[in-house]
mmCIF file of C-alpha atoms and ligand atoms in Angstrom:
data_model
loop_
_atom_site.group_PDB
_atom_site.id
_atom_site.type_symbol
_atom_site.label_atom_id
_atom_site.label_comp_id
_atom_site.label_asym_id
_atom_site.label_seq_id
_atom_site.Cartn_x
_atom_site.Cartn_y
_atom_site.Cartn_z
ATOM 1 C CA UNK A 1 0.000 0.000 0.000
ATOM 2 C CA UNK A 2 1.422 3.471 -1.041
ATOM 3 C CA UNK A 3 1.919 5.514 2.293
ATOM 4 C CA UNK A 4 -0.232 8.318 2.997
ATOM 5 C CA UNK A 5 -0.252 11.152 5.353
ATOM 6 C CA UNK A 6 0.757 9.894 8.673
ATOM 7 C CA UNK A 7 1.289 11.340 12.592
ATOM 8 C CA UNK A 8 4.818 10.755 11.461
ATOM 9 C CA UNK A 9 4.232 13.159 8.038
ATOM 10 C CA UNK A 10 6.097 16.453 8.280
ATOM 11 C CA UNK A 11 6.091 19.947 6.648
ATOM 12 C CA UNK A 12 7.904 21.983 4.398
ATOM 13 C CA UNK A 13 6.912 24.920 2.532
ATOM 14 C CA UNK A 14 7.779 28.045 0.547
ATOM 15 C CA UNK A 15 6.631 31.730 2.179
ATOM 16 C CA UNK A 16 5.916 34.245 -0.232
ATOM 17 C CA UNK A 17 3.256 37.142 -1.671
ATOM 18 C CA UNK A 18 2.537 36.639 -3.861
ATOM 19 C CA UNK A 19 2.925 32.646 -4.051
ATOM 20 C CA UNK A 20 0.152 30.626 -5.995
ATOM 21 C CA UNK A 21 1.467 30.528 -9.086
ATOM 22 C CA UNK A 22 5.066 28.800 -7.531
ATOM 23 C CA UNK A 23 6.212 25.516 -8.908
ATOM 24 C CA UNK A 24 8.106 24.479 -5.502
ATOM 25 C CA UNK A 25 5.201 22.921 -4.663
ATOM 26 C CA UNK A 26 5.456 20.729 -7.448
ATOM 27 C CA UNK A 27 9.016 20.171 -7.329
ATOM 28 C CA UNK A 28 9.442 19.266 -3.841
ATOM 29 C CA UNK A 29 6.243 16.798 -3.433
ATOM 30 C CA UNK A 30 7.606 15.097 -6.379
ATOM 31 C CA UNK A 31 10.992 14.848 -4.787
ATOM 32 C CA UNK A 32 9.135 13.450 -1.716
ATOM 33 C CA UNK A 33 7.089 10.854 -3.964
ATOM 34 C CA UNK A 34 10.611 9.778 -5.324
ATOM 35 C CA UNK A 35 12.569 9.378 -3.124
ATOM 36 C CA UNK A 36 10.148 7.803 -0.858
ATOM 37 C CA UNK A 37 10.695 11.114 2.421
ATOM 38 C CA UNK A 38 7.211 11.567 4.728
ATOM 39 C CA UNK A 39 6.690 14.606 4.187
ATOM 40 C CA UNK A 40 4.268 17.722 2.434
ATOM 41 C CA UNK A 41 5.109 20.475 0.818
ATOM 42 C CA UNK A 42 2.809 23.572 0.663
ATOM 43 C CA UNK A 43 2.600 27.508 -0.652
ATOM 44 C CA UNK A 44 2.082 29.693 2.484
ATOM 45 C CA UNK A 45 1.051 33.588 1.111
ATOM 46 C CA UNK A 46 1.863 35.862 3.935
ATOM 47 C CA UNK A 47 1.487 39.160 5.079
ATOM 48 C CA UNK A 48 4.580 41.609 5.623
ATOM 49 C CA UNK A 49 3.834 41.590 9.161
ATOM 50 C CA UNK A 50 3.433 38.289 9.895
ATOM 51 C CA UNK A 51 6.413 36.712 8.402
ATOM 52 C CA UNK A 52 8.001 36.473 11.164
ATOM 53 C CA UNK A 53 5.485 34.959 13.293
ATOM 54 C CA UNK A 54 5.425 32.623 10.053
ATOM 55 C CA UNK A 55 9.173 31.633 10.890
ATOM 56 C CA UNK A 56 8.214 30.669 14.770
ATOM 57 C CA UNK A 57 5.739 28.420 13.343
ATOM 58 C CA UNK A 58 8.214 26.715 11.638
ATOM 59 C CA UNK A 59 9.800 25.901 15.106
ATOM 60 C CA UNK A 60 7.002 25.280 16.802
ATOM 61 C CA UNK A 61 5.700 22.950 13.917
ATOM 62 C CA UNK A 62 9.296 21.067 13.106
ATOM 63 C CA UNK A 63 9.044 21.524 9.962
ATOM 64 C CA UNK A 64 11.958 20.125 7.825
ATOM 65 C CA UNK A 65 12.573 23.974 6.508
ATOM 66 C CA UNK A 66 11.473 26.366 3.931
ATOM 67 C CA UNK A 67 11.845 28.186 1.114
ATOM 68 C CA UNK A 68 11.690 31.885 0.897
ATOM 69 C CA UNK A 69 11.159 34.084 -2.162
ATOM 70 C CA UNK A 70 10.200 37.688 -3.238
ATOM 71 C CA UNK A 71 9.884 40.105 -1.048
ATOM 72 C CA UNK A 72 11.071 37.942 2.004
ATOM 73 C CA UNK A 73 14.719 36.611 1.452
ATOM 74 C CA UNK A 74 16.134 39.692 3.161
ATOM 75 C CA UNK A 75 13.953 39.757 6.118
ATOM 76 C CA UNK A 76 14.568 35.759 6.484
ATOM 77 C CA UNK A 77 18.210 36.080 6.383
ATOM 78 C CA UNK A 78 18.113 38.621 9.396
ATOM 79 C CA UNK A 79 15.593 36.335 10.979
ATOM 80 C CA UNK A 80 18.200 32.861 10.500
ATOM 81 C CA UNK A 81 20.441 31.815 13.396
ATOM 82 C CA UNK A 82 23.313 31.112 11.091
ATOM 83 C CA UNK A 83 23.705 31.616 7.591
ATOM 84 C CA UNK A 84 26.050 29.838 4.516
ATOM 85 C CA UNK A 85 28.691 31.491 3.295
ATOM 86 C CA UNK A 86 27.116 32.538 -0.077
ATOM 87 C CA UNK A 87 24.399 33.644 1.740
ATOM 88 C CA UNK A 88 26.157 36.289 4.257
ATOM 89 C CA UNK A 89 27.697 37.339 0.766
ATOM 90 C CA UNK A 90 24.560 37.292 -0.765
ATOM 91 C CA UNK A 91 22.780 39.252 2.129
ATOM 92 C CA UNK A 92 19.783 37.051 1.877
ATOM 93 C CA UNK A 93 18.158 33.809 1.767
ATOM 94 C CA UNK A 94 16.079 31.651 -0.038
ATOM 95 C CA UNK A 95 16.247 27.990 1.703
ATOM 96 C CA UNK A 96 16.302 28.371 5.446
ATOM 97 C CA UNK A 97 16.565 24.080 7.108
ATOM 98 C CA UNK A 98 15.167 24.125 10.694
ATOM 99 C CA UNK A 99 16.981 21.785 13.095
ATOM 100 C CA UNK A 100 16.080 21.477 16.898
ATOM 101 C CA UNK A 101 14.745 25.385 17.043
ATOM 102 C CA UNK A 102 17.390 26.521 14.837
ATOM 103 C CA UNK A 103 17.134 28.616 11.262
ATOM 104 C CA UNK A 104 20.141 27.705 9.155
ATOM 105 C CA UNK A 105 20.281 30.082 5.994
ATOM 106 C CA UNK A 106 20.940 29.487 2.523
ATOM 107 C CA UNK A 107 20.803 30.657 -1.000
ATOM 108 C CA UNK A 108 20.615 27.783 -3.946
ATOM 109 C CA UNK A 109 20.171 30.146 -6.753
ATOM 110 C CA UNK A 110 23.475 31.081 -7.741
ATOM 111 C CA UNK A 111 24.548 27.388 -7.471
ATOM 112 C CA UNK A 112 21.382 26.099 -8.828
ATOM 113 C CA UNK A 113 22.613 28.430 -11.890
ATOM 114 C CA UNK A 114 25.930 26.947 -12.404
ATOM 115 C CA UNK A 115 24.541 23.222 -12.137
ATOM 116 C CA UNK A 116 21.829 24.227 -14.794
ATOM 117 C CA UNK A 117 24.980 25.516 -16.953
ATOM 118 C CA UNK A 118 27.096 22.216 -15.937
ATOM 119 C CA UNK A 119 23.934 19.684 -17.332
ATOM 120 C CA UNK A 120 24.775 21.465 -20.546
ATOM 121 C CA UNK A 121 28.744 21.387 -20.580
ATOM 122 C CA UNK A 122 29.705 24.891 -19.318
ATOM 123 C CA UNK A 123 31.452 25.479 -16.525
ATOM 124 C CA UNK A 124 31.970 28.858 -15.122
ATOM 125 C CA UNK A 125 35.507 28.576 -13.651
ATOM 126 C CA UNK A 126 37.865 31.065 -15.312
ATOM 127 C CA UNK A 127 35.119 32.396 -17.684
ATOM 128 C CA UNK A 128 34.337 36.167 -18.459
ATOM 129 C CA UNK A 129 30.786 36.425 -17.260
ATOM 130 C CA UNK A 130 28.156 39.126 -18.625
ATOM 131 C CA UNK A 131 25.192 39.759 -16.715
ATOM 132 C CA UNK A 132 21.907 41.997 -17.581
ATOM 133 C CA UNK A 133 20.412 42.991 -14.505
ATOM 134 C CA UNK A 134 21.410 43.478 -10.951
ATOM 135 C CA UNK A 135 17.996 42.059 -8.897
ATOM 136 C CA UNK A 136 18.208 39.449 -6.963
ATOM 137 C CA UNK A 137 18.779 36.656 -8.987
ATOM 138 C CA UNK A 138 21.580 38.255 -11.017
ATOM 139 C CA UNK A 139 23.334 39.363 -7.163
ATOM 140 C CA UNK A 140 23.510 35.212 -5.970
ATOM 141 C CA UNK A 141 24.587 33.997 -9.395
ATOM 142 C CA UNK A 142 27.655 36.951 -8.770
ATOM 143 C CA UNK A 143 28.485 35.982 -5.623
ATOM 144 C CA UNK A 144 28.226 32.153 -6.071
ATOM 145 C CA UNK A 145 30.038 32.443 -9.578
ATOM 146 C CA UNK A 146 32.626 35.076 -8.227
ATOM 147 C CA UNK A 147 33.118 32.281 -4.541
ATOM 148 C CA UNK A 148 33.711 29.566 -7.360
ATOM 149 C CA UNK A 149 36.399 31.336 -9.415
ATOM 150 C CA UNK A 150 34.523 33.330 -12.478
ATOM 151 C CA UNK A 151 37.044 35.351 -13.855
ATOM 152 C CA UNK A 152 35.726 38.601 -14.627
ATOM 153 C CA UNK A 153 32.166 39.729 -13.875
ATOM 154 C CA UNK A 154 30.517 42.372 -16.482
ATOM 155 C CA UNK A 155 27.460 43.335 -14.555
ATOM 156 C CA UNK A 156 24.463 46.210 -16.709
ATOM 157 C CA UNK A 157 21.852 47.876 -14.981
ATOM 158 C CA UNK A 158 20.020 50.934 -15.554
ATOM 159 C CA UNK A 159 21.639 54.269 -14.639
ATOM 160 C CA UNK A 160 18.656 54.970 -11.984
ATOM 161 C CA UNK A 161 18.438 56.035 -8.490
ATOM 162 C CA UNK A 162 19.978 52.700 -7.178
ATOM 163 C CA UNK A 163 23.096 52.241 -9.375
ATOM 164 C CA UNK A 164 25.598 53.993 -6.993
ATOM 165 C CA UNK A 165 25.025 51.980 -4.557
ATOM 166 C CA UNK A 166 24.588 48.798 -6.135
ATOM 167 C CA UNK A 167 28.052 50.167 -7.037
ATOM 168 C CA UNK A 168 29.278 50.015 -3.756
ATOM 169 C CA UNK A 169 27.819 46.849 -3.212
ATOM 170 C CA UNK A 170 29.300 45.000 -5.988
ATOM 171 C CA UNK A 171 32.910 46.429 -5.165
ATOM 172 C CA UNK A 172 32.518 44.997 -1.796
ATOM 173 C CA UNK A 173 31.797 41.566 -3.322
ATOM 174 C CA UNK A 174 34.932 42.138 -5.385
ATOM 175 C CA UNK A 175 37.423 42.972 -2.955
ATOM 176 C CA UNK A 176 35.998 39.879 -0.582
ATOM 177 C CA UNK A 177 36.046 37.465 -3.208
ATOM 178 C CA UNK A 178 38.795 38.835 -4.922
ATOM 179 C CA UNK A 179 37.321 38.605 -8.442
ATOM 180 C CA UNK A 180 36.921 41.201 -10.847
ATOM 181 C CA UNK A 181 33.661 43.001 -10.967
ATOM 182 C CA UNK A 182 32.313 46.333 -12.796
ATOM 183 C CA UNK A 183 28.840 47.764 -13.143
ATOM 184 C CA UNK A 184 28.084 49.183 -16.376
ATOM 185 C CA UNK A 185 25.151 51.447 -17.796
ATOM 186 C CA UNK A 186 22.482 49.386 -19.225
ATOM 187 C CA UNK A 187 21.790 51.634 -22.119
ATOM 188 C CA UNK A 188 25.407 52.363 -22.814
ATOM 189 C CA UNK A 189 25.107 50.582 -26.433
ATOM 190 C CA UNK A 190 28.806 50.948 -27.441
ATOM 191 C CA UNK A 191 30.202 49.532 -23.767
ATOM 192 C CA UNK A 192 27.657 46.140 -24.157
ATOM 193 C CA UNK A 193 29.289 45.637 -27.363
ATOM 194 C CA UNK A 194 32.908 46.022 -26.345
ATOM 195 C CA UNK A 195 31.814 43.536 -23.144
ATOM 196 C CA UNK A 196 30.256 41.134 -25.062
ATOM 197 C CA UNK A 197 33.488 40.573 -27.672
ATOM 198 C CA UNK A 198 35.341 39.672 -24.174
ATOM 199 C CA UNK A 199 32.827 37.491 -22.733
ATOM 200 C CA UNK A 200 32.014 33.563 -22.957
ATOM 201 C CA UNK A 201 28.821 33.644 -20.644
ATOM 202 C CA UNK A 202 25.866 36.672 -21.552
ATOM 203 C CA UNK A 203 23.097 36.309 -18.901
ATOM 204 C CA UNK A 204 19.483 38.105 -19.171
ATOM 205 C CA UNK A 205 18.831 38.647 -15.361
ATOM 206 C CA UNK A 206 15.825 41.051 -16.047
ATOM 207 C CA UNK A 207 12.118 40.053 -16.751
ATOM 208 C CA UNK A 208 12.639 41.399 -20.660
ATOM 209 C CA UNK A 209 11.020 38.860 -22.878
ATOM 210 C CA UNK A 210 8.932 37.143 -19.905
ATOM 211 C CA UNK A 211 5.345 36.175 -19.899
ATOM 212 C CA UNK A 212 3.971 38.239 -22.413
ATOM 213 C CA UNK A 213 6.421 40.662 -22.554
ATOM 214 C CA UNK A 214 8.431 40.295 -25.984
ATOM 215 C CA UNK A 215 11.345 42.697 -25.365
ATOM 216 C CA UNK A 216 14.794 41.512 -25.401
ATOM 217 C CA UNK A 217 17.806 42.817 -23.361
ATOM 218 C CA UNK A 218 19.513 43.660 -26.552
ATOM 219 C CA UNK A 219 18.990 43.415 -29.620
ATOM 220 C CA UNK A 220 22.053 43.927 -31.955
ATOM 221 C CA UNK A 221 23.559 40.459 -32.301
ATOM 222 C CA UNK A 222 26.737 41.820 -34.361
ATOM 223 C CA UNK A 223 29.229 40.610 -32.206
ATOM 224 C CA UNK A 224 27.332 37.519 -30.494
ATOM 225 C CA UNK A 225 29.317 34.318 -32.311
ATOM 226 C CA UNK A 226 28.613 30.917 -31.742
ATOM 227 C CA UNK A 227 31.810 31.155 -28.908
ATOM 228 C CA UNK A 228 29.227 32.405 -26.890
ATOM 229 C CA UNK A 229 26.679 30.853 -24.606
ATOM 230 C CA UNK A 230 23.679 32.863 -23.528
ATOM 231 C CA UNK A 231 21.473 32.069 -21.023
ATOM 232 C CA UNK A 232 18.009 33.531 -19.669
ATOM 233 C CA UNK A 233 17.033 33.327 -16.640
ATOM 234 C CA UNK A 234 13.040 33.284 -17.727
ATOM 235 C CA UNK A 235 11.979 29.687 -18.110
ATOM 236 C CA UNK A 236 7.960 30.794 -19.151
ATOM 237 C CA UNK A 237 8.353 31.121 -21.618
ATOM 238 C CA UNK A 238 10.588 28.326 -22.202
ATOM 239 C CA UNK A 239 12.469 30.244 -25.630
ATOM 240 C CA UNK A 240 12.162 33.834 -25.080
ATOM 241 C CA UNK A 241 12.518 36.130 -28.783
ATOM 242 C CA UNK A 242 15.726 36.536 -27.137
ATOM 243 C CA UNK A 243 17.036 33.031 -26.790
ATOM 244 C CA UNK A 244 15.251 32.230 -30.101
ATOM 245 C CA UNK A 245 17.182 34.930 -31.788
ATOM 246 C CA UNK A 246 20.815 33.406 -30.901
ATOM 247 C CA UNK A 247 19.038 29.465 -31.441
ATOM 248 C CA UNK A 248 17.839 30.731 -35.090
ATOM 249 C CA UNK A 249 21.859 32.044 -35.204
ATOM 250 C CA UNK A 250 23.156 28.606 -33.849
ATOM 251 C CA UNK A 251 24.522 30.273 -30.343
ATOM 252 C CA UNK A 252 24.336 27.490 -27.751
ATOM 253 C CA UNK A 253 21.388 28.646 -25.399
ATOM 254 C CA UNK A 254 20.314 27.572 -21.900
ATOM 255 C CA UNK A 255 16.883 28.764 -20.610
ATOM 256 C CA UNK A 256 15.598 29.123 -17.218
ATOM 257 C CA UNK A 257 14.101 26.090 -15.750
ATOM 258 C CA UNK A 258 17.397 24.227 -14.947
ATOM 259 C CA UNK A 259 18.130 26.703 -12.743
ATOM 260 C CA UNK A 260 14.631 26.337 -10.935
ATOM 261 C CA UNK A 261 14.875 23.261 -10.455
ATOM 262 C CA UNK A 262 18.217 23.051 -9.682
ATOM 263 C CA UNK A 263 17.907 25.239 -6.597
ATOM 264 C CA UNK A 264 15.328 23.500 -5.964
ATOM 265 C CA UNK A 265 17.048 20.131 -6.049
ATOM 266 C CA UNK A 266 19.752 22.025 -4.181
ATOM 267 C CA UNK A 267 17.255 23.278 -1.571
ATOM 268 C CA UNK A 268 15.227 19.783 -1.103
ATOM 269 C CA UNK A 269 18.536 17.729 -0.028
ATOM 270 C CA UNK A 270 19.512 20.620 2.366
ATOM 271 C CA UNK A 271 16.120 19.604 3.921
ATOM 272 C CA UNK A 272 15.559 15.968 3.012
ATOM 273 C CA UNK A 273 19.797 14.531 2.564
ATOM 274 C CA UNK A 274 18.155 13.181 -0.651
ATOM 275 C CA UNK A 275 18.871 13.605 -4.258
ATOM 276 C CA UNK A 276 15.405 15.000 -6.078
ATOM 277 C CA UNK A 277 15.729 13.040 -9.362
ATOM 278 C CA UNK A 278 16.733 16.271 -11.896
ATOM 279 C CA UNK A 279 16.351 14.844 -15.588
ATOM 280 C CA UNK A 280 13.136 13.078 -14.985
ATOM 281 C CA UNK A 281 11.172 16.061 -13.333
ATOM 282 C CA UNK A 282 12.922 18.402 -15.682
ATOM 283 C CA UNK A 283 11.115 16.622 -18.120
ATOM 284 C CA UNK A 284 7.910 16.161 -16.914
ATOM 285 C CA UNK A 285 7.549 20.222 -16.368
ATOM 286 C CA UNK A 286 9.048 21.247 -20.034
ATOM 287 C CA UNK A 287 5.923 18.575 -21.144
ATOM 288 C CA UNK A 288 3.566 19.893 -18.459
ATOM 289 C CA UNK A 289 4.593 23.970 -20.372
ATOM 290 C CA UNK A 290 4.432 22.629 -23.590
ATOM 291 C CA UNK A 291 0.853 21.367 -23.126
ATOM 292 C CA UNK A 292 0.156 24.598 -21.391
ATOM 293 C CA UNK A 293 1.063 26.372 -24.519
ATOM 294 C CA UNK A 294 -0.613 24.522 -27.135
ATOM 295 C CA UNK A 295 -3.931 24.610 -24.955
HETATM 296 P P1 NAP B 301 14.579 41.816 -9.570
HETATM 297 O O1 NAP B 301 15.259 41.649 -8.277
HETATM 298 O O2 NAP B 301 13.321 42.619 -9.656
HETATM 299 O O3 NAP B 301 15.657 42.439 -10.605
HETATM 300 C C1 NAP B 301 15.310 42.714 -11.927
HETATM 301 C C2 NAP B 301 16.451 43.390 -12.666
HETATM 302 O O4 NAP B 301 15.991 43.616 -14.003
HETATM 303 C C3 NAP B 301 16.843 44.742 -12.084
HETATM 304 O O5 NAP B 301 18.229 44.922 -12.149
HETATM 305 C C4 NAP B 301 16.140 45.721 -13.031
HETATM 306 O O6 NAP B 301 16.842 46.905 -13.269
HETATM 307 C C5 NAP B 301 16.180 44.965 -14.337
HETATM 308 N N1 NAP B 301 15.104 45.444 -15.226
HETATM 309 C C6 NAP B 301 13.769 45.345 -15.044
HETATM 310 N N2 NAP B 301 13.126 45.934 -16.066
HETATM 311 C C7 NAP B 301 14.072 46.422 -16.903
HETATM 312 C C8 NAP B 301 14.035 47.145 -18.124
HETATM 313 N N3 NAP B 301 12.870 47.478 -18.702
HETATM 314 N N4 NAP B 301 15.214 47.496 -18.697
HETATM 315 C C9 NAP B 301 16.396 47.157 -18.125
HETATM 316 N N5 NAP B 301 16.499 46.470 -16.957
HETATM 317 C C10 NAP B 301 15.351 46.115 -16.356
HETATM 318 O O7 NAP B 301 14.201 40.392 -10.194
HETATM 319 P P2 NAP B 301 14.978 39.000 -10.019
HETATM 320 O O8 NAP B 301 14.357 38.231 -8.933
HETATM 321 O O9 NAP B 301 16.426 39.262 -9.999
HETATM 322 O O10 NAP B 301 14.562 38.252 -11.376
HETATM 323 C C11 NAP B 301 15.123 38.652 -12.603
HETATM 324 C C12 NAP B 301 14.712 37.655 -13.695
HETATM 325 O O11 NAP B 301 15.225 36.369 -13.375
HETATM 326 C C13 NAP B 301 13.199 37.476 -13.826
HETATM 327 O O12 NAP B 301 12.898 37.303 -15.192
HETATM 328 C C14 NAP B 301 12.915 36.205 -13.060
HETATM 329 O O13 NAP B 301 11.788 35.511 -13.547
HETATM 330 C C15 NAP B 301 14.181 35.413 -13.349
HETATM 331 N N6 NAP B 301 14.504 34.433 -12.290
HETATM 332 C C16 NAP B 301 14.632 33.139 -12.639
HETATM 333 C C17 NAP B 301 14.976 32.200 -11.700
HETATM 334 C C18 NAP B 301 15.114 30.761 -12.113
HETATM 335 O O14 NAP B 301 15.218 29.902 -11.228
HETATM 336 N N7 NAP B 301 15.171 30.465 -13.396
HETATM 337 C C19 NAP B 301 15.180 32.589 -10.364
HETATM 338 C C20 NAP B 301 15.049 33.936 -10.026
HETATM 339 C C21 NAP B 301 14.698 34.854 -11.009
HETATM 340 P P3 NAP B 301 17.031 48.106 -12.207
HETATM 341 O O15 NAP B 301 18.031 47.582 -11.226
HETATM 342 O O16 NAP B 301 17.561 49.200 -13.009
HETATM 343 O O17 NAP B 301 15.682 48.362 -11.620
#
C-alpha cells in the first residue's frame, strides 16, 4: 500500500506574496514521492507583518525547513540563526533548514545556476561572465560564480536612483572574493558591445522577454558568435525572442528552468539529505509547459 499522510508526516513549505502561481510545490512533493521522504510540501502567502510569526511556526511545527522568495529573502536572512557562506555574501536567503529550534540560511540560486549551466557542458571557472540585470537573482549567481572562481564579472543595470550603490555593493563583493567586478550602464550601447566581444557567458537577469512581454535585453547580435553561450534566466516562456534569436543564429542557449529546479534540487537535499531526481522532473515540467502552450 502506497503511504499516505501519517502522525509521522512532516512539513515543508515556501513563504511568499505573492505565491500561488510557484512551482516548488510541485518540485518538492515530487521529490518526496521519489525518493520515498514523509513529508508535504505547501505555498504559504503571507502578510509583511506576519512573516516572522510565520518563521516561529516553523519551530514550533518542526518543519523540515522552507523556502523563501520575493519580497522575504532579506527579512529571512536577518531572521536565521546562522547563515552559509554565499548567503552572508549574498545578504539574503532563499532555503532556510530548521533543526532542533534553529534557522540555518541558505541561497541555492546562484549554485542552482551553475549546475543548470554544468547539465549542458559549461562550466563557469575562469570564464568572463556578462550579466543583464542586478535584482536578486543576477546578485547570488555573482556571488556564487565570483566564490567559485569566475574570472571577470561584467554586470548592466540601468543608470537609476539605485546604481551607486549597487556600485558600492558590488565592489565589496569584489574585494571579498577577490574577483573582478564592474557595473556598467544598461543603455550604454557601445560599452555592451565592447563587453560582449570579451565574454564567454551573456546572462538576461531582467524580466525582458517574460510572460507576455516580448522585449529583449539587446537586440544587436553583431558581435554575439557561436563562442558564446547565452542564457536567460526566464523559463515561461521556455524560448524567449531573445534566446530564439541566438538558437535561429546557432549560439548554444540555456533557458531558465534548470536553474529552478536546480535550486530547488539544491534546496530539497539541504532539507531531506536526498537527491530529487533532476532529468526526470525536468522533463515532466518542459511537457507539463508545452501542453500549457498549445492549450
Ligand atoms: P529583480 O530583483 O526585480 O531584478 C530585476 C532586474 O531587471 C533589475 O536589475 C532591473 O533593473 C532589471 N530590469 C527590469 N526591467 C528592466 C528594463 N525594462 N530594462 C532594463 N532592466 C530592467 O528580479 P529577479 O528576482 O532578480 O529576477 C530577474 C529575472 O530572473 C526574472 O525574469 C525572473 O523571472 C528570473 N529568475 C529566474 C529564476 C530561475 O530559477 N530560473 C530565479 C530567479 C529569477 P534596475 O536595477 O535598473 O531596476
Amino acid at each position: 500500500m502506497k503511504q499516505g499522510i501519517s502522525g509521522y508526516t512532516r512539513l515543508a513549505g515556501v513563504i511568499a506574496n505573492p505565491i500561488k502561481h510557484s512551482l516548488s510545490p510541485m518540485i518538492h512533493n515530487y521529490g518526496y514521492q521519489q525518493t520515498g521522504v514523509d513529508a508535504v510540501y505547501l505555498a504559504f502567502e503571507v502578510e509583511r507583518q506576519d512573516f516572522l510569526q510565520t518563521l516561529e511556526t516553523v519551530k514550533l511545527f518542526n518543519m523540515l525547513g522552507v523556502n523563501i522568495s520575493m519580497p522575504y529573502k532579506k527579512q529571512a536572512y536577518d531572521a536565521c540563526d546562522t547563515v552559509s557562506e554565499v548567503a552572508a555574501l549574498i545578504g539574503n536567503v532563499n532555503t532556510i533548514v530548521q533543526k532542533k529550534g534553529q534557522l540555518i540560511g541558505y541561497n541555492t540560486d546562484g549554485l542552482g545556476f551553475i549546475e543548470s549551466l554544468k547539465e549542458k557542458d559549461v562550466s563557469i571557472e575562469g570564464k568572463s561572465l556578462m550579466i543583464l540585470g542586478a535584482g536578486g537573482a543576477a546578485r547570488a549567481i555573482i556571488c556564487q560564480c565570483a566564490l567559485l572562481g569566475t574570472k571577470e564579472i561584467n554586470v548592466f543595470k540601468r543608470k537609476n536612483e539605485t546604481y551607486k550603490q549597487q556600485e558600492i555593493e558590488l565592489q565589496e563583493i569584489a574585494r571579498k572574493t577577490q574577483t573582478m567586478i564592474v557595473l556598467h550602464d544598461f543603455n550604454d550601447d557601445d560599452k555592451r558591445n565592447q563587453v560582449i566581444e570579451k565574454s564567454d557567458i551573456i546572462v538576461n537577469a531582467t524580466q525582458l522577454g517574460m510572460g507576455e512581454d516580448d522585449r529583449m535585453p539587446f537586440d544587436d547580435f553583431s558581435k554575439v558568435t557561436k563562442q558564446h553561450v547565452l542564457v536567460d534566466l526566464i523559463y515561461h516562456p521556455l524560448e524567449t525572442r531573445w534566446l530564439k534569436k541566438a538558437n535561429d543564429k546557432g549560439i548554444k542557449t540555456i533557458n531558465g528552468l534548470g536553474m529552478l529546479v536546480h535550486q530547488g534540487a539544491l534546496a530539497f537535499n539541504l532539507m531531506t539529505q536526498k537527491d530529487l531526481p533532476v532529468k526526470s522532473l525536468l522533463q515532466d515540467i518542459e511537457q507539463l509547459m508545452e501542453k500549457k502552450k498549445e492549450n
